[in-house]
């Protein structure tokens, strides 16, 4: 299996929303109960600001979508277009961490390097713009990947805006340049 990446466009939105929905529904099983998974759909999702900023990637395997994710130079830490807490203020690379955002893997492509590929793309792109740290909000399903990539826990919180409280983990890492 070979993976390729490309920058997402607005033409990808319908495809990406389907991938996001499937990933949330399937990959959070075993970590969250049904009410929490429904709640997750209300607090997570695709943020098209990342697409408009040119910082969102689609990962494909033989032309099939295997995953998506990106990074942001804006203040929003997590949430989709429907989230009321989005903040488009630009970050200062000298003092703020770039945000890794909206990472989702198609259930048929888990543990095949999709997430690591996205993280590498994000880290290199953020470093090229002068950022020295990354920050993200991890689901319990994503936490092991982020830890293995060098992210460390900052805090554990719950987000109940979607109904049932969903446990999530704020994580950070220093950008490694080679």
PDB file of C-alpha atoms in Angstrom:
ATOM      1  CA  UNK A   1       0.000   0.000   0.000  1.00  0.00           C
ATOM      2  CA  UNK A   2       1.388   3.392  -0.923  1.00  0.00           C
ATOM      3  CA  UNK A   3       0.091   6.616   0.585  1.00  0.00           C
ATOM      4  CA  UNK A   4       0.057   9.958  -1.165  1.00  0.00           C
ATOM      5  CA  UNK A   5      -0.862  13.380   0.137  1.00  0.00           C
ATOM      6  CA  UNK A   6      -2.304  16.504  -1.343  1.00  0.00           C
ATOM      7  CA  UNK A   7      -3.692  19.785  -0.088  1.00  0.00           C
ATOM      8  CA  UNK A   8      -7.476  19.634   0.299  1.00  0.00           C
ATOM      9  CA  UNK A   9      -9.763  21.882  -1.731  1.00  0.00           C
ATOM     10  CA  UNK A  10     -13.368  22.989  -1.279  1.00  0.00           C
ATOM     11  CA  UNK A  11     -14.276  20.311  -3.845  1.00  0.00           C
ATOM     12  CA  UNK A  12     -13.281  17.714  -1.212  1.00  0.00           C
ATOM     13  CA  UNK A  13     -15.674  18.915   1.517  1.00  0.00           C
ATOM     14  CA  UNK A  14     -18.476  16.386   0.902  1.00  0.00           C
ATOM     15  CA  UNK A  15     -15.994  13.494   0.708  1.00  0.00           C
ATOM     16  CA  UNK A  16     -14.166  14.679   3.837  1.00  0.00           C
ATOM     17  CA  UNK A  17     -17.354  15.140   5.848  1.00  0.00           C
ATOM     18  CA  UNK A  18     -18.268  11.519   5.073  1.00  0.00           C
ATOM     19  CA  UNK A  19     -14.823  10.323   6.141  1.00  0.00           C
ATOM     20  CA  UNK A  20     -15.039  12.362   9.376  1.00  0.00           C
ATOM     21  CA  UNK A  21     -18.487  10.966  10.189  1.00  0.00           C
ATOM     22  CA  UNK A  22     -17.327   7.378   9.586  1.00  0.00           C
ATOM     23  CA  UNK A  23     -14.131   7.816  11.611  1.00  0.00           C
ATOM     24  CA  UNK A  24     -15.979   9.274  14.607  1.00  0.00           C
ATOM     25  CA  UNK A  25     -18.695   6.602  14.481  1.00  0.00           C
ATOM     26  CA  UNK A  26     -16.296   3.664  14.203  1.00  0.00           C
ATOM     27  CA  UNK A  27     -12.941   4.561  15.760  1.00  0.00           C
ATOM     28  CA  UNK A  28     -14.293   5.937  19.045  1.00  0.00           C
ATOM     29  CA  UNK A  29     -16.066   2.647  19.828  1.00  0.00           C
ATOM     30  CA  UNK A  30     -14.271   0.952  22.710  1.00  0.00           C
ATOM     31  CA  UNK A  31     -13.271   4.356  24.104  1.00  0.00           C
ATOM     32  CA  UNK A  32     -16.653   6.079  24.438  1.00  0.00           C
ATOM     33  CA  UNK A  33     -20.251   5.002  24.939  1.00  0.00           C
ATOM     34  CA  UNK A  34     -22.959   5.655  22.313  1.00  0.00           C
ATOM     35  CA  UNK A  35     -24.071   8.928  23.939  1.00  0.00           C
ATOM     36  CA  UNK A  36     -20.482  10.203  24.002  1.00  0.00           C
ATOM     37  CA  UNK A  37     -19.971   9.248  20.355  1.00  0.00           C
ATOM     38  CA  UNK A  38     -23.122  11.208  19.419  1.00  0.00           C
ATOM     39  CA  UNK A  39     -21.811  14.110  21.501  1.00  0.00           C
ATOM     40  CA  UNK A  40     -18.436  13.856  19.729  1.00  0.00           C
ATOM     41  CA  UNK A  41     -20.140  14.415  16.396  1.00  0.00           C
ATOM     42  CA  UNK A  42     -21.493  17.708  17.758  1.00  0.00           C
ATOM     43  CA  UNK A  43     -18.138  19.011  19.040  1.00  0.00           C
ATOM     44  CA  UNK A  44     -15.737  17.675  16.398  1.00  0.00           C
ATOM     45  CA  UNK A  45     -15.627  17.863  12.633  1.00  0.00           C
ATOM     46  CA  UNK A  46     -14.187  19.479   9.559  1.00  0.00           C
ATOM     47  CA  UNK A  47     -13.203  23.155   9.795  1.00  0.00           C
ATOM     48  CA  UNK A  48     -13.184  24.532   6.253  1.00  0.00           C
ATOM     49  CA  UNK A  49     -11.052  27.479   7.419  1.00  0.00           C
ATOM     50  CA  UNK A  50      -8.127  25.028   7.255  1.00  0.00           C
ATOM     51  CA  UNK A  51      -8.969  24.222   3.636  1.00  0.00           C
ATOM     52  CA  UNK A  52      -9.230  27.918   2.804  1.00  0.00           C
ATOM     53  CA  UNK A  53      -5.861  28.517   4.514  1.00  0.00           C
ATOM     54  CA  UNK A  54      -4.229  25.712   2.481  1.00  0.00           C
ATOM     55  CA  UNK A  55      -3.213  23.822   5.640  1.00  0.00           C
ATOM     56  CA  UNK A  56      -5.467  20.761   5.367  1.00  0.00           C
ATOM     57  CA  UNK A  57      -4.344  17.521   3.742  1.00  0.00           C
ATOM     58  CA  UNK A  58      -6.027  14.522   2.163  1.00  0.00           C
ATOM     59  CA  UNK A  59      -4.169  11.215   2.365  1.00  0.00           C
ATOM     60  CA  UNK A  60      -5.000   8.689  -0.336  1.00  0.00           C
ATOM     61  CA  UNK A  61      -4.163   5.099  -1.113  1.00  0.00           C
ATOM     62  CA  UNK A  62      -4.585   4.221  -4.777  1.00  0.00           C
ATOM     63  CA  UNK A  63      -6.967   7.153  -5.177  1.00  0.00           C
ATOM     64  CA  UNK A  64      -9.126   6.166  -2.201  1.00  0.00           C
ATOM     65  CA  UNK A  65      -9.362   8.518   0.793  1.00  0.00           C
ATOM     66  CA  UNK A  66      -7.417   7.028   3.709  1.00  0.00           C
ATOM     67  CA  UNK A  67      -7.444  10.025   6.016  1.00  0.00           C
ATOM     68  CA  UNK A  68      -7.337  13.764   6.442  1.00  0.00           C
ATOM     69  CA  UNK A  69      -5.979  16.330   8.827  1.00  0.00           C
ATOM     70  CA  UNK A  70      -4.092  19.547   9.039  1.00  0.00           C
ATOM     71  CA  UNK A  71      -2.642  22.328  11.080  1.00  0.00           C
ATOM     72  CA  UNK A  72      -3.560  25.913  11.738  1.00  0.00           C
ATOM     73  CA  UNK A  73      -1.924  29.245  12.368  1.00  0.00           C
ATOM     74  CA  UNK A  74      -5.214  30.324  13.993  1.00  0.00           C
ATOM     75  CA  UNK A  75      -6.342  30.218  17.634  1.00  0.00           C
ATOM     76  CA  UNK A  76      -9.043  27.518  17.398  1.00  0.00           C
ATOM     77  CA  UNK A  77      -7.802  24.308  19.024  1.00  0.00           C
ATOM     78  CA  UNK A  78     -10.577  21.950  17.893  1.00  0.00           C
ATOM     79  CA  UNK A  79     -14.082  21.833  16.480  1.00  0.00           C
ATOM     80  CA  UNK A  80     -15.734  21.964  13.094  1.00  0.00           C
ATOM     81  CA  UNK A  81     -17.597  24.549  11.050  1.00  0.00           C
ATOM     82  CA  UNK A  82     -20.614  24.123  13.312  1.00  0.00           C
ATOM     83  CA  UNK A  83     -18.639  24.890  16.520  1.00  0.00           C
ATOM     84  CA  UNK A  84     -19.487  28.209  18.159  1.00  0.00           C
ATOM     85  CA  UNK A  85     -16.040  28.457  19.770  1.00  0.00           C
ATOM     86  CA  UNK A  86     -14.027  28.923  16.566  1.00  0.00           C
ATOM     87  CA  UNK A  87     -11.524  31.780  16.782  1.00  0.00           C
ATOM     88  CA  UNK A  88      -9.831  32.855  13.545  1.00  0.00           C
ATOM     89  CA  UNK A  89      -7.284  35.131  15.266  1.00  0.00           C
ATOM     90  CA  UNK A  90      -3.792  34.537  13.894  1.00  0.00           C
ATOM     91  CA  UNK A  91      -1.185  33.051  16.225  1.00  0.00           C
ATOM     92  CA  UNK A  92       2.291  34.478  16.818  1.00  0.00           C
ATOM     93  CA  UNK A  93       4.843  31.790  15.836  1.00  0.00           C
ATOM     94  CA  UNK A  94       7.360  33.318  18.266  1.00  0.00           C
ATOM     95  CA  UNK A  95       5.193  32.529  21.284  1.00  0.00           C
ATOM     96  CA  UNK A  96       2.191  30.392  20.284  1.00  0.00           C
ATOM     97  CA  UNK A  97       2.088  26.732  19.254  1.00  0.00           C
ATOM     98  CA  UNK A  98       0.595  25.902  15.855  1.00  0.00           C
ATOM     99  CA  UNK A  99      -2.580  23.829  16.186  1.00  0.00           C
ATOM    100  CA  UNK A 100      -2.845  20.320  14.713  1.00  0.00           C
ATOM    101  CA  UNK A 101      -6.484  20.004  13.753  1.00  0.00           C
ATOM    102  CA  UNK A 102      -9.222  17.699  12.532  1.00  0.00           C
ATOM    103  CA  UNK A 103      -7.241  14.482  12.039  1.00  0.00           C
ATOM    104  CA  UNK A 104      -9.332  11.536  10.917  1.00  0.00           C
ATOM    105  CA  UNK A 105      -8.389   8.137   9.519  1.00  0.00           C
ATOM    106  CA  UNK A 106     -10.743   5.961   7.497  1.00  0.00           C
ATOM    107  CA  UNK A 107     -11.436   2.841   9.625  1.00  0.00           C
ATOM    108  CA  UNK A 108     -10.119   0.647   6.810  1.00  0.00           C
ATOM    109  CA  UNK A 109      -6.713   2.358   6.979  1.00  0.00           C
ATOM    110  CA  UNK A 110      -5.903   2.465  10.697  1.00  0.00           C
ATOM    111  CA  UNK A 111      -2.376   1.585  11.819  1.00  0.00           C
ATOM    112  CA  UNK A 112      -0.944   1.973   8.327  1.00  0.00           C
ATOM    113  CA  UNK A 113       0.929   5.266   8.733  1.00  0.00           C
ATOM    114  CA  UNK A 114      -1.856   7.681   7.778  1.00  0.00           C
ATOM    115  CA  UNK A 115      -1.772   9.596  11.072  1.00  0.00           C
ATOM    116  CA  UNK A 116       2.027   9.765  11.155  1.00  0.00           C
ATOM    117  CA  UNK A 117       2.063  11.045   7.592  1.00  0.00           C
ATOM    118  CA  UNK A 118      -0.363  13.841   8.484  1.00  0.00           C
ATOM    119  CA  UNK A 119       1.616  14.757  11.602  1.00  0.00           C
ATOM    120  CA  UNK A 120       4.833  14.936   9.581  1.00  0.00           C
ATOM    121  CA  UNK A 121       3.216  17.169   6.968  1.00  0.00           C
ATOM    122  CA  UNK A 122       1.838  19.448   9.687  1.00  0.00           C
ATOM    123  CA  UNK A 123       5.098  19.640  11.603  1.00  0.00           C
ATOM    124  CA  UNK A 124       7.175  20.520   8.535  1.00  0.00           C
ATOM    125  CA  UNK A 125       4.684  23.112   7.287  1.00  0.00           C
ATOM    126  CA  UNK A 126       4.348  24.795  10.702  1.00  0.00           C
ATOM    127  CA  UNK A 127       8.137  24.858  11.106  1.00  0.00           C
ATOM    128  CA  UNK A 128       8.469  26.496   7.682  1.00  0.00           C
ATOM    129  CA  UNK A 129       6.304  29.348   9.007  1.00  0.00           C
ATOM    130  CA  UNK A 130       8.461  29.785  12.112  1.00  0.00           C
ATOM    131  CA  UNK A 131       6.461  27.811  14.685  1.00  0.00           C
ATOM    132  CA  UNK A 132       8.529  25.896  17.258  1.00  0.00           C
ATOM    133  CA  UNK A 133       5.729  24.008  19.027  1.00  0.00           C
ATOM    134  CA  UNK A 134       2.581  22.078  18.133  1.00  0.00           C
ATOM    135  CA  UNK A 135      -0.580  21.695  20.192  1.00  0.00           C
ATOM    136  CA  UNK A 136      -3.665  19.548  19.697  1.00  0.00           C
ATOM    137  CA  UNK A 137      -6.739  18.230  21.445  1.00  0.00           C
ATOM    138  CA  UNK A 138      -6.723  14.427  21.286  1.00  0.00           C
ATOM    139  CA  UNK A 139      -9.564  11.980  21.466  1.00  0.00           C
ATOM    140  CA  UNK A 140      -8.892   8.926  23.610  1.00  0.00           C
ATOM    141  CA  UNK A 141      -8.625   6.901  20.393  1.00  0.00           C
ATOM    142  CA  UNK A 142      -5.963   9.255  18.987  1.00  0.00           C
ATOM    143  CA  UNK A 143      -3.948   9.733  22.163  1.00  0.00           C
ATOM    144  CA  UNK A 144      -1.650   6.687  21.654  1.00  0.00           C
ATOM    145  CA  UNK A 145      -0.623   7.912  18.181  1.00  0.00           C
ATOM    146  CA  UNK A 146       0.171  11.398  19.452  1.00  0.00           C
ATOM    147  CA  UNK A 147       2.167  10.060  22.408  1.00  0.00           C
ATOM    148  CA  UNK A 148       4.177   7.830  20.073  1.00  0.00           C
ATOM    149  CA  UNK A 149       4.891  10.885  17.900  1.00  0.00           C
ATOM    150  CA  UNK A 150       6.284  12.822  20.872  1.00  0.00           C
ATOM    151  CA  UNK A 151       3.293  14.756  22.162  1.00  0.00           C
ATOM    152  CA  UNK A 152       2.958  15.081  25.942  1.00  0.00           C
ATOM    153  CA  UNK A 153      -0.217  15.566  27.939  1.00  0.00           C
ATOM    154  CA  UNK A 154      -0.929  19.091  29.169  1.00  0.00           C
ATOM    155  CA  UNK A 155      -4.382  18.483  30.642  1.00  0.00           C
ATOM    156  CA  UNK A 156      -7.411  16.191  30.529  1.00  0.00           C
ATOM    157  CA  UNK A 157     -10.793  17.834  30.177  1.00  0.00           C
ATOM    158  CA  UNK A 158     -14.351  16.970  29.236  1.00  0.00           C
ATOM    159  CA  UNK A 159     -16.441  18.753  26.622  1.00  0.00           C
ATOM    160  CA  UNK A 160     -20.173  18.408  27.231  1.00  0.00           C
ATOM    161  CA  UNK A 161     -21.374  20.908  24.606  1.00  0.00           C
ATOM    162  CA  UNK A 162     -22.758  18.037  22.534  1.00  0.00           C
ATOM    163  CA  UNK A 163     -24.764  16.546  25.413  1.00  0.00           C
ATOM    164  CA  UNK A 164     -22.787  13.740  27.077  1.00  0.00           C
ATOM    165  CA  UNK A 165     -19.364  14.738  28.437  1.00  0.00           C
ATOM    166  CA  UNK A 166     -16.553  13.629  26.097  1.00  0.00           C
ATOM    167  CA  UNK A 167     -13.062  13.154  27.595  1.00  0.00           C
ATOM    168  CA  UNK A 168     -10.310  14.799  25.534  1.00  0.00           C
ATOM    169  CA  UNK A 169      -6.623  15.480  26.112  1.00  0.00           C
ATOM    170  CA  UNK A 170      -4.703  18.686  25.349  1.00  0.00           C
ATOM    171  CA  UNK A 171      -1.213  17.732  24.172  1.00  0.00           C
ATOM    172  CA  UNK A 172       1.918  19.592  23.017  1.00  0.00           C
ATOM    173  CA  UNK A 173       5.304  18.876  21.481  1.00  0.00           C
ATOM    174  CA  UNK A 174       8.312  20.820  20.375  1.00  0.00           C
ATOM    175  CA  UNK A 175       8.862  20.847  16.637  1.00  0.00           C
ATOM    176  CA  UNK A 176      11.890  18.837  15.650  1.00  0.00           C
ATOM    177  CA  UNK A 177      13.759  20.193  12.640  1.00  0.00           C
ATOM    178  CA  UNK A 178      16.372  18.159  10.860  1.00  0.00           C
TER     179      UNK A 178
END
